[in-house]
DNA sequence: ACCTGAACACCGTTCAAGT
DNA sequence: ACCTGAACACCGTTCAAGT
């Protein structure tokens, strides 16, 4: 039989998480799918938390960004954010995973963060400001990726669309005098807007705030 | 004996969540603290999810923002964000709660959202843009509140500070050639920056992005 | 080094029954 | 209306033991 390896476990976890949601990823379920005892996993991972950390690292893996000393920082930061969003969009469960783990324990995420920090420093921000801004940017990128895709199930699935329909109707049947705008915009709220809007507008939104602050101190 | 009521349950949950973390809030633990059978809670809440929704609603309760037709939208949106951050800072577990629940199921959060949507429309954004921006703003406010306070335990507690110390050392002992900036800024990264910086800088960061976009389309 | 068996201390939830 | 008892189907994790 194929040997049980960290890689294999993480990949199986990704499969389960992507089409049944992260809450379906349990030690026991994972073991069952891999044809092994639950305790076998404890040889490869200290505990479940570390398994999810491994999953997170696997997700961000492959997205390598390095600081380029000659190109302008704005351009590079923008690419970093856009790239992260793109990577997270590839897996439905990616956002839930990143939300659950402590980012500081994820090596590949730390690498992205390191680059972001360097670019903030290059922009002329202080240490404290750079910390705040980089946190804000990465968190913002994750939030952006969360907004569009349905996190529990793929938008393509029947259950996903049915759930969206129910939610839309729920919003629409809210008291109109209390929540006038929610009722009016129920459809775009639950369905999210077009992907193009997200890619251009969302990243712009994040970067504009930072660029304005940088200019102000220049 | 004091009667078991929704209010009492939620308040107990808040107590537990605030000083032991949200993961300590379980149906069984809650029942034990309240001197009642676990199943008693199911009379007042459909399930655990709805209990947490109730908790979330309780947290945002009291933060009422209403649209003022005469004052400029920028000012109002800024107050909305700053106010939400202030409210969330009052309870250590607030951020975890808001991250766990579906915001659309929390009445008082919907009210804040409704106001935000109205202000976005007033700023001249389209339906789709207003949805994106309001989501981004509220999510951003939550993220800002998360950054500063330690979410698992109060910063004042011994365990909290010890955990921060360990984390700082972990970051500092990372390979310096791979993560130069992380190593260099380990201290401010784990400790977070001063609250004043957060309040002024963080909210500015969020608002600047939006104001820039609004001006651009004017 | 890598995995199993059995056990422990938990979960959320249902359903019938009590008052 | 409001709560209990007993049971079900799950969790993560430890620890000694097997190969």
Short mmCIF file of C-alpha atoms (C1' of nucleotides) in Angstrom, two decimals:
data_model
loop_
_atom_site.label_atom_id
_atom_site.label_comp_id
_atom_site.label_asym_id
_atom_site.label_seq_id
_atom_site.Cartn_x
_atom_site.Cartn_y
_atom_site.Cartn_z
CA UNK A 1 0.00 0.00 0.00
CA UNK A 2 1.03 3.61 -0.44
CA UNK A 3 2.89 4.77 2.61
CA UNK A 4 1.34 7.25 4.97
CA UNK A 5 3.19 10.54 4.67
CA UNK A 6 2.62 14.13 5.77
CA UNK A 7 2.02 15.10 2.17
CA UNK A 8 -0.60 12.41 1.64
CA UNK A 9 -2.45 13.39 4.80
CA UNK A 10 -2.48 17.06 3.90
CA UNK A 11 -3.67 16.37 0.38
CA UNK A 12 -6.48 14.18 1.64
CA UNK A 13 -7.44 16.88 4.13
CA UNK A 14 -7.56 19.38 1.28
CA UNK A 15 -9.86 17.13 -0.73
CA UNK A 16 -12.28 16.73 2.17
CA UNK A 17 -12.12 20.39 3.15
CA UNK A 18 -12.71 21.62 -0.39
CA UNK A 19 -15.89 19.73 -1.02
CA UNK A 20 -17.37 19.20 2.43
CA UNK A 21 -16.08 22.17 4.36
CA UNK A 22 -13.25 22.39 6.87
CA UNK A 23 -15.44 21.17 9.72
CA UNK A 24 -15.54 17.78 7.98
CA UNK A 25 -11.78 17.48 8.29
CA UNK A 26 -11.33 15.46 11.48
CA UNK A 27 -8.56 13.14 12.58
CA UNK A 28 -10.89 10.17 12.57
CA UNK A 29 -12.45 10.91 9.19
CA UNK A 30 -9.02 11.50 7.69
CA UNK A 31 -7.75 8.20 9.08
CA UNK A 32 -10.75 6.36 7.71
CA UNK A 33 -10.25 7.80 4.23
CA UNK A 34 -6.58 6.90 4.33
CA UNK A 35 -7.31 3.37 5.53
CA UNK A 36 -5.45 3.77 8.75
CA UNK A 37 -5.96 4.11 12.50
CA UNK A 38 -6.61 7.63 13.87
CA UNK A 39 -3.51 7.38 16.03
CA UNK A 40 -1.33 6.80 12.98
CA UNK A 41 -1.71 10.48 12.18
CA UNK A 42 -0.16 11.41 15.50
CA UNK A 43 3.11 10.03 14.31
CA UNK A 44 3.23 12.62 11.53
CA UNK A 45 1.57 15.55 13.29
CA UNK A 46 1.80 16.59 16.91
CA UNK A 47 -1.92 17.30 17.03
CA UNK A 48 -4.82 18.45 14.91
CA UNK A 49 -3.79 22.09 15.10
CA UNK A 50 -0.43 21.29 13.54
CA UNK A 51 -2.19 19.30 10.85
CA UNK A 52 -4.22 22.35 9.89
CA UNK A 53 -1.06 24.43 9.99
CA UNK A 54 0.42 21.95 7.54
CA UNK A 55 -2.66 22.32 5.38
CA UNK A 56 -2.30 26.10 5.45
CA UNK A 57 1.34 25.88 4.51
CA UNK A 58 0.48 23.60 1.62
CA UNK A 59 -2.07 26.12 0.37
CA UNK A 60 0.27 29.10 0.37
CA UNK A 61 3.09 26.95 -0.97
CA UNK A 62 4.02 27.81 -4.50
CA UNK A 63 3.18 31.46 -4.07
CA UNK A 64 6.64 32.89 -3.79
CA UNK A 65 7.14 36.62 -3.81
CA UNK A 66 10.51 38.24 -3.40
CA UNK A 67 11.46 41.82 -2.95
CA UNK A 68 12.86 43.50 -6.03
CA UNK A 69 15.10 46.41 -5.02
CA UNK A 70 14.56 48.38 -8.23
CA UNK A 71 10.82 48.22 -8.91
CA UNK A 72 8.52 50.63 -7.04
CA UNK A 73 7.08 49.26 -3.81
CA UNK A 74 3.50 50.13 -4.72
CA UNK A 75 3.61 47.88 -7.74
CA UNK A 76 5.15 45.03 -5.79
CA UNK A 77 2.74 45.25 -2.86
CA UNK A 78 -0.17 45.30 -5.26
CA UNK A 79 1.08 42.16 -6.95
CA UNK A 80 1.57 40.52 -3.60
CA UNK A 81 -2.01 41.15 -2.57
CA UNK A 82 -3.46 40.20 -5.95
CA UNK A 83 -1.35 37.06 -6.02
CA UNK A 84 -2.41 35.97 -2.56
CA UNK A 85 -6.06 36.45 -3.45
CA UNK A 86 -5.58 34.42 -6.61
CA UNK A 87 -3.95 31.57 -4.71
CA UNK A 88 -6.65 31.50 -2.05
CA UNK A 89 -9.36 31.42 -4.71
CA UNK A 90 -8.01 28.15 -6.03
CA UNK A 91 -9.35 26.21 -3.04
CA UNK A 92 -12.80 26.73 -1.53
CA UNK A 93 -11.59 25.89 1.95
CA UNK A 94 -8.46 28.05 1.80
CA UNK A 95 -9.98 31.02 3.59
CA UNK A 96 -11.40 28.97 6.47
CA UNK A 97 -8.01 27.34 6.90
CA UNK A 98 -6.17 30.67 7.01
CA UNK A 99 -8.74 32.03 9.44
CA UNK A 100 -8.30 29.11 11.79
CA UNK A 101 -4.55 28.95 12.08
CA UNK A 102 -2.07 31.32 13.64
CA UNK A 103 -0.40 32.85 10.60
CA UNK A 104 2.90 33.08 12.42
CA UNK A 105 3.15 29.30 12.47
CA UNK A 106 2.83 28.93 8.72
CA UNK A 107 6.29 29.10 7.10
CA UNK A 108 5.19 30.03 3.59
CA UNK A 109 2.82 32.63 4.93
CA UNK A 110 5.65 34.07 6.99
CA UNK A 111 7.64 34.34 3.80
CA UNK A 112 4.93 36.40 2.12
CA UNK A 113 4.62 38.47 5.27
CA UNK A 114 8.37 39.06 5.34
CA UNK A 115 8.26 40.45 1.82
CA UNK A 116 5.29 42.64 2.71
CA UNK A 117 7.15 44.00 5.71
CA UNK A 118 10.18 44.80 3.60
CA UNK A 119 8.08 46.66 1.07
CA UNK A 120 6.39 48.68 3.83
CA UNK A 121 9.77 49.68 5.19
CA UNK A 122 10.84 50.64 1.67
CA UNK A 123 7.73 52.83 1.46
CA UNK A 124 9.07 54.79 4.41
CA UNK A 125 6.82 53.54 7.18
CA UNK A 126 8.14 53.08 10.71
CA UNK A 127 8.52 49.66 12.32
CA UNK A 128 5.20 49.88 14.12
CA UNK A 129 3.39 51.21 11.10
CA UNK A 130 4.85 48.51 8.89
CA UNK A 131 3.61 45.84 11.26
CA UNK A 132 0.14 47.28 11.30
CA UNK A 133 -0.02 47.84 7.56
CA UNK A 134 1.31 44.44 6.58
CA UNK A 135 -1.10 42.71 8.96
CA UNK A 136 -3.92 44.80 7.59
CA UNK A 137 -2.99 44.05 3.98
CA UNK A 138 -2.69 40.31 4.37
CA UNK A 139 -5.81 40.12 6.48
CA UNK A 140 -7.51 42.26 3.87
CA UNK A 141 -6.45 39.93 1.08
CA UNK A 142 -7.90 36.98 2.98
CA UNK A 143 -11.13 38.88 3.63
CA UNK A 144 -11.40 39.74 -0.05
CA UNK A 145 -11.01 36.10 -1.04
CA UNK A 146 -13.68 35.18 1.49
CA UNK A 147 -16.23 37.62 0.17
CA UNK A 148 -16.59 36.20 -3.25
CA UNK A 149 -16.51 32.43 -3.02
CA UNK A 150 -18.90 30.49 -0.90
CA UNK A 151 -16.80 29.12 1.88
CA UNK A 152 -18.82 26.10 2.92
CA UNK A 153 -19.53 24.53 -0.40
CA UNK A 154 -18.66 25.36 -3.97
CA UNK A 155 -20.95 27.86 -5.63
CA UNK A 156 -21.40 25.32 -8.37
CA UNK A 157 -22.95 22.74 -6.06
CA UNK A 158 -26.70 22.48 -5.72
CA UNK A 159 -26.67 22.92 -1.96
CA UNK A 160 -24.55 26.05 -2.29
CA UNK A 161 -26.95 27.74 -4.67
CA UNK A 162 -29.96 26.64 -2.71
CA UNK A 163 -28.45 28.06 0.48
CA UNK A 164 -27.80 31.36 -1.29
CA UNK A 165 -31.39 31.46 -2.50
CA UNK A 166 -32.72 30.87 1.00
CA UNK A 167 -30.43 33.53 2.43
CA UNK A 168 -31.49 36.05 -0.18
CA UNK A 169 -35.15 35.48 0.57
CA UNK A 170 -34.43 35.76 4.30
CA UNK A 171 -32.82 39.15 3.77
CA UNK A 172 -35.59 40.30 1.47
CA UNK A 173 -38.26 39.45 4.01
CA UNK A 174 -36.62 41.52 6.72
CA UNK A 175 -38.57 44.55 8.02
CA UNK A 176 -38.03 47.21 5.39
CA UNK A 177 -38.32 50.13 7.78
CA UNK A 178 -35.45 48.85 9.95
CA UNK A 179 -33.11 47.55 7.23
CA UNK A 180 -34.09 49.43 4.06
CA UNK A 181 -30.73 49.10 2.27
CA UNK A 182 -30.20 45.48 3.23
CA UNK A 183 -33.59 44.57 1.78
CA UNK A 184 -32.94 46.60 -1.35
CA UNK A 185 -29.49 45.13 -1.99
CA UNK A 186 -30.24 41.58 -0.83
CA UNK A 187 -29.35 40.03 -4.17
CA UNK A 188 -25.88 41.55 -4.67
CA UNK A 189 -25.15 41.06 -0.96
CA UNK A 190 -25.56 37.30 -0.96
CA UNK A 191 -24.42 36.62 -4.49
CA UNK A 192 -21.33 38.78 -4.26
CA UNK A 193 -20.34 40.88 -7.20
CA UNK A 194 -18.56 39.95 -10.37
CA UNK A 195 -15.05 38.58 -10.12
CA UNK A 196 -13.64 41.37 -12.26
CA UNK A 197 -14.94 43.96 -9.81
CA UNK A 198 -13.27 42.07 -7.02
CA UNK A 199 -9.93 41.76 -8.72
CA UNK A 200 -9.61 45.36 -9.76
CA UNK A 201 -11.73 47.17 -7.21
CA UNK A 202 -10.94 45.14 -4.11
CA UNK A 203 -7.19 45.30 -4.47
CA UNK A 204 -7.41 48.98 -5.37
CA UNK A 205 -9.37 49.58 -2.22
CA UNK A 206 -6.68 48.01 -0.08
CA UNK A 207 -3.76 49.69 -1.83
CA UNK A 208 -5.28 53.17 -2.05
CA UNK A 209 -5.43 53.47 1.70
CA UNK A 210 -1.77 52.65 2.00
CA UNK A 211 -0.57 54.80 -0.85
CA UNK A 212 -2.47 57.79 0.52
CA UNK A 213 -0.80 57.37 3.89
CA UNK A 214 2.63 57.05 2.27
CA UNK A 215 2.14 60.19 0.21
CA UNK A 216 0.92 62.10 3.23
CA UNK A 217 4.13 61.50 5.12
CA UNK A 218 6.36 62.23 2.16
CA UNK B 1 -33.81 29.68 41.77
CA UNK B 2 -33.24 32.26 39.08
CA UNK B 3 -35.07 31.25 35.96
CA UNK B 4 -33.18 30.10 32.92
CA UNK B 5 -33.53 32.72 30.21
CA UNK B 6 -31.88 33.49 26.89
CA UNK B 7 -30.28 36.55 28.44
CA UNK B 8 -28.83 34.58 31.35
CA UNK B 9 -27.38 31.95 29.04
CA UNK B 10 -25.78 34.51 26.75
CA UNK B 11 -24.31 36.43 29.65
CA UNK B 12 -22.84 33.28 31.13
CA UNK B 13 -21.40 32.39 27.73
CA UNK B 14 -19.81 35.82 27.54
CA UNK B 15 -18.19 35.35 30.95
CA UNK B 16 -16.72 32.01 29.98
CA UNK B 17 -15.66 33.19 26.53
CA UNK B 18 -13.97 36.31 27.84
CA UNK B 19 -11.69 34.63 30.30
CA UNK B 20 -11.20 31.15 28.90
CA UNK B 21 -11.61 31.65 25.18
CA UNK B 22 -14.55 30.91 22.93
CA UNK B 23 -13.60 27.25 22.60
CA UNK B 24 -14.45 26.82 26.27
CA UNK B 25 -18.03 27.84 25.58
CA UNK B 26 -19.81 24.52 25.12
CA UNK B 27 -23.41 23.52 25.70
CA UNK B 28 -22.42 21.12 28.46
CA UNK B 29 -20.10 23.53 30.24
CA UNK B 30 -22.68 26.27 30.03
CA UNK B 31 -25.36 24.00 31.48
CA UNK B 32 -23.08 22.98 34.33
CA UNK B 33 -22.32 26.60 35.23
CA UNK B 34 -26.00 27.44 35.13
CA UNK B 35 -26.92 24.44 37.29
CA UNK B 36 -29.07 22.85 34.64
CA UNK B 37 -29.16 19.93 32.21
CA UNK B 38 -27.51 20.43 28.79
CA UNK B 39 -30.82 19.79 27.08
CA UNK B 40 -32.43 22.66 28.95
CA UNK B 41 -30.55 25.04 26.65
CA UNK B 42 -32.24 23.54 23.64
CA UNK B 43 -35.50 24.98 24.79
CA UNK B 44 -34.10 28.49 24.46
CA UNK B 45 -31.82 28.01 21.45
CA UNK B 46 -32.33 25.84 18.40
CA UNK B 47 -28.71 24.72 18.51
CA UNK B 48 -25.23 25.86 19.47
CA UNK B 49 -24.83 27.96 16.34
CA UNK B 50 -27.89 30.01 17.27
CA UNK B 51 -26.52 30.40 20.77
CA UNK B 52 -23.35 31.95 19.40
CA UNK B 53 -25.45 34.13 17.12
CA UNK B 54 -27.26 35.30 20.23
CA UNK B 55 -23.92 36.01 21.85
CA UNK B 56 -22.81 38.02 18.82
CA UNK B 57 -26.02 40.00 18.85
CA UNK B 58 -25.56 40.74 22.51
CA UNK B 59 -22.06 42.04 21.84
CA UNK B 60 -23.05 44.44 19.08
CA UNK B 61 -26.17 45.44 20.99
CA UNK B 62 -26.02 48.97 22.28
CA UNK B 63 -23.95 50.18 19.35
CA UNK B 64 -26.61 52.01 17.42
CA UNK B 65 -25.65 54.09 14.44
CA UNK B 66 -28.15 55.86 12.31
CA UNK B 67 -27.75 57.72 9.08
CA UNK B 68 -27.80 61.47 9.37
CA UNK B 69 -28.93 63.03 6.07
CA UNK B 70 -27.09 66.32 6.58
CA UNK B 71 -23.63 65.35 7.85
CA UNK B 72 -20.98 64.27 5.31
CA UNK B 73 -20.82 60.53 4.69
CA UNK B 74 -17.06 60.32 5.28
CA UNK B 75 -17.43 61.56 8.82
CA UNK B 76 -20.28 59.17 9.55
CA UNK B 77 -18.58 56.13 8.06
CA UNK B 78 -15.46 56.91 10.03
CA UNK B 79 -17.45 57.08 13.25
CA UNK B 80 -19.17 53.84 12.41
CA UNK B 81 -15.88 52.02 11.98
CA UNK B 82 -14.26 53.59 15.04
CA UNK B 83 -17.35 52.85 17.11
CA UNK B 84 -17.48 49.22 16.06
CA UNK B 85 -13.81 48.78 16.94
CA UNK B 86 -14.40 50.35 20.34
CA UNK B 87 -17.32 48.05 21.06
CA UNK B 88 -15.42 44.95 20.04
CA UNK B 89 -12.47 45.93 22.23
CA UNK B 90 -14.67 45.78 25.29
CA UNK B 91 -14.76 41.99 25.24
CA UNK B 92 -11.74 39.79 24.60
CA UNK B 93 -13.82 37.12 22.89
CA UNK B 94 -15.80 39.52 20.73
CA UNK B 95 -13.65 39.08 17.65
CA UNK B 96 -13.69 35.27 17.76
CA UNK B 97 -17.46 35.38 18.08
CA UNK B 98 -17.88 37.69 15.10
CA UNK B 99 -15.52 35.54 13.08
CA UNK B 100 -17.46 32.39 13.81
CA UNK B 101 -20.98 33.50 13.04
CA UNK B 102 -22.62 34.44 9.79
CA UNK B 103 -22.98 38.21 10.11
CA UNK B 104 -26.21 38.14 8.19
CA UNK B 105 -27.89 36.27 11.03
CA UNK B 106 -27.02 38.87 13.66
CA UNK B 107 -29.79 41.51 13.82
CA UNK B 108 -27.77 44.27 15.46
CA UNK B 109 -24.89 43.69 13.09
CA UNK B 110 -27.32 43.89 10.19
CA UNK B 111 -28.40 47.24 11.51
CA UNK B 112 -24.84 48.56 11.46
CA UNK B 113 -24.39 47.07 8.02
CA UNK B 114 -27.56 48.72 6.80
CA UNK B 115 -26.28 52.10 7.88
CA UNK B 116 -22.93 51.44 6.22
CA UNK B 117 -24.68 50.49 2.98
CA UNK B 118 -26.72 53.68 3.07
CA UNK B 119 -23.62 55.80 3.55
CA UNK B 120 -21.88 54.06 0.66
CA UNK B 121 -24.81 54.80 -1.60
CA UNK B 122 -24.74 58.39 -0.41
CA UNK B 123 -21.07 58.52 -1.38
CA UNK B 124 -22.11 57.75 -4.92
CA UNK B 125 -21.06 54.13 -5.21
CA UNK B 126 -23.11 51.64 -7.23
CA UNK B 127 -25.05 48.79 -5.66
CA UNK B 128 -22.31 46.28 -6.26
CA UNK B 129 -19.59 48.63 -5.11
CA UNK B 130 -21.49 49.50 -1.96
CA UNK B 131 -21.84 45.82 -1.09
CA UNK B 132 -18.15 45.22 -1.57
CA UNK B 133 -17.09 48.34 0.29
CA UNK B 134 -19.38 47.86 3.26
CA UNK B 135 -18.31 44.24 3.62
CA UNK B 136 -14.70 45.30 3.40
CA UNK B 137 -15.13 48.07 5.96
CA UNK B 138 -16.90 45.97 8.57
CA UNK B 139 -14.55 43.07 8.04
CA UNK B 140 -11.69 45.53 8.30
CA UNK B 141 -13.00 46.90 11.58
CA UNK B 142 -13.17 43.38 12.99
CA UNK B 143 -9.66 42.63 11.76
CA UNK B 144 -8.37 45.82 13.37
CA UNK B 145 -9.91 44.87 16.71
CA UNK B 146 -8.33 41.45 16.42
CA UNK B 147 -4.85 42.76 15.82
CA UNK B 148 -4.36 44.54 19.05
CA UNK B 149 -5.90 42.50 21.82
CA UNK B 150 -4.87 38.98 22.50
CA UNK B 151 -7.85 36.91 21.51
CA UNK B 152 -7.33 33.81 23.59
CA UNK B 153 -6.60 35.32 26.95
CA UNK B 154 -6.37 38.82 28.30
CA UNK B 155 -3.02 40.49 27.80
CA UNK B 156 -3.01 41.17 31.50
CA UNK B 157 -3.02 37.49 32.40
CA UNK B 158 0.22 35.67 33.08
CA UNK B 159 -0.38 33.00 30.45
CA UNK B 160 -1.06 35.68 27.86
CA UNK B 161 2.19 37.46 28.40
CA UNK B 162 4.14 34.25 28.65
CA UNK B 163 2.66 33.08 25.33
CA UNK B 164 3.66 36.37 23.73
CA UNK B 165 7.19 36.02 25.05
CA UNK B 166 7.49 32.51 23.64
CA UNK B 167 6.13 33.61 20.30
CA UNK B 168 8.54 36.52 20.12
CA UNK B 169 11.49 34.25 20.78
CA UNK B 170 10.22 31.79 18.20
CA UNK B 171 10.13 34.53 15.58
CA UNK B 172 13.54 35.85 16.59
CA UNK B 173 15.14 32.44 16.23
CA UNK B 174 13.86 32.03 12.68
CA UNK B 175 16.52 31.83 9.93
CA UNK B 176 17.53 35.41 9.34
CA UNK B 177 18.44 34.94 5.69
CA UNK B 178 14.93 33.71 4.83
CA UNK B 179 12.86 36.04 7.03
CA UNK B 180 15.07 39.08 7.69
CA UNK B 181 12.27 41.55 8.38
CA UNK B 182 10.23 39.16 10.50
CA UNK B 183 13.23 38.55 12.72
CA UNK B 184 14.02 42.24 12.92
CA UNK B 185 10.48 43.28 13.79
CA UNK B 186 9.61 40.30 15.98
CA UNK B 187 8.86 42.42 19.03
CA UNK B 188 6.39 44.89 17.50
CA UNK B 189 4.81 42.05 15.50
CA UNK B 190 3.80 39.97 18.48
CA UNK B 191 3.18 42.77 20.92
CA UNK B 192 1.14 44.87 18.55
CA UNK B 193 1.60 48.59 18.52
CA UNK B 194 0.20 51.22 20.82
CA UNK B 195 -3.54 51.59 21.03
CA UNK B 196 -3.39 55.20 19.91
CA UNK B 197 -1.69 54.19 16.70
CA UNK B 198 -4.40 51.66 16.12
CA UNK B 199 -7.24 54.03 16.71
CA UNK B 200 -6.00 56.83 14.54
CA UNK B 201 -3.88 55.01 12.00
CA UNK B 202 -5.97 51.88 11.53
CA UNK B 203 -9.24 53.65 10.91
CA UNK B 204 -7.48 56.15 8.66
CA UNK B 205 -6.07 53.30 6.65
CA UNK B 206 -9.52 51.85 6.06
CA UNK B 207 -11.18 55.15 5.27
CA UNK B 208 -8.47 56.53 3.01
CA UNK B 209 -8.94 53.71 0.53
CA UNK B 210 -12.61 54.44 0.26
CA UNK B 211 -12.34 58.21 0.10
CA UNK B 212 -9.77 57.95 -2.67
CA UNK B 213 -12.10 55.77 -4.70
CA UNK B 214 -14.99 58.14 -4.14
CA UNK B 215 -13.00 61.16 -5.22
CA UNK B 216 -11.72 59.36 -8.30
CA UNK B 217 -15.24 58.79 -9.58
CA UNK B 218 -16.42 62.32 -8.76
"C1'" DA C 1 10.60 4.14 12.74
"C1'" DC C 2 5.95 3.54 12.17
"C1'" DC C 3 1.49 1.88 13.38
"C1'" DT C 4 -2.37 -0.46 16.37
"C1'" DG C 5 -5.79 -1.34 20.48
"C1'" DA C 6 -8.02 0.06 24.11
"C1'" DA C 7 -9.39 3.55 26.91
"C1'" DC C 8 -10.42 8.44 28.63
"C1'" DA C 9 -12.72 12.55 28.75
"C1'" DC C 10 -15.01 15.12 26.24
"C1'" DC C 11 -18.52 17.01 22.39
"C1'" DG C 12 -23.64 18.30 20.06
"C1'" DT C 13 -28.12 16.56 19.49
"C1'" DT C 14 -32.60 13.68 19.48
"C1'" DC C 15 -36.47 11.89 21.49
"C1'" DA C 16 -39.53 10.38 24.81
"C1'" DA C 17 -40.88 11.40 29.22
"C1'" DG C 18 -41.77 14.15 33.28
"C1'" DT C 19 -44.05 18.39 35.89
"C1'" DA D 1 -44.23 25.95 28.87
"C1'" DC D 2 -40.11 24.36 30.54
"C1'" DC D 3 -36.94 20.92 31.95
"C1'" DT D 4 -34.90 15.97 32.69
"C1'" DG D 5 -32.87 11.06 31.55
"C1'" DA D 6 -31.04 8.12 28.70
"C1'" DA D 7 -29.01 7.24 24.58
"C1'" DC D 8 -26.56 8.03 19.96
"C1'" DA D 9 -22.96 9.19 17.15
"C1'" DC D 10 -19.43 11.60 17.14
"C1'" DC D 11 -14.82 14.23 18.69
"C1'" DG D 12 -9.23 14.73 20.08
"C1'" DT D 13 -5.71 12.58 22.63
"C1'" DT D 14 -2.73 9.43 25.69
"C1'" DC D 15 -0.28 5.50 26.61
"C1'" DA D 16 1.28 1.01 26.36
"C1'" DA D 17 2.03 -2.36 23.14
"C1'" DG D 18 3.10 -4.44 18.73
"C1'" DT D 19 6.28 -5.11 14.32
#
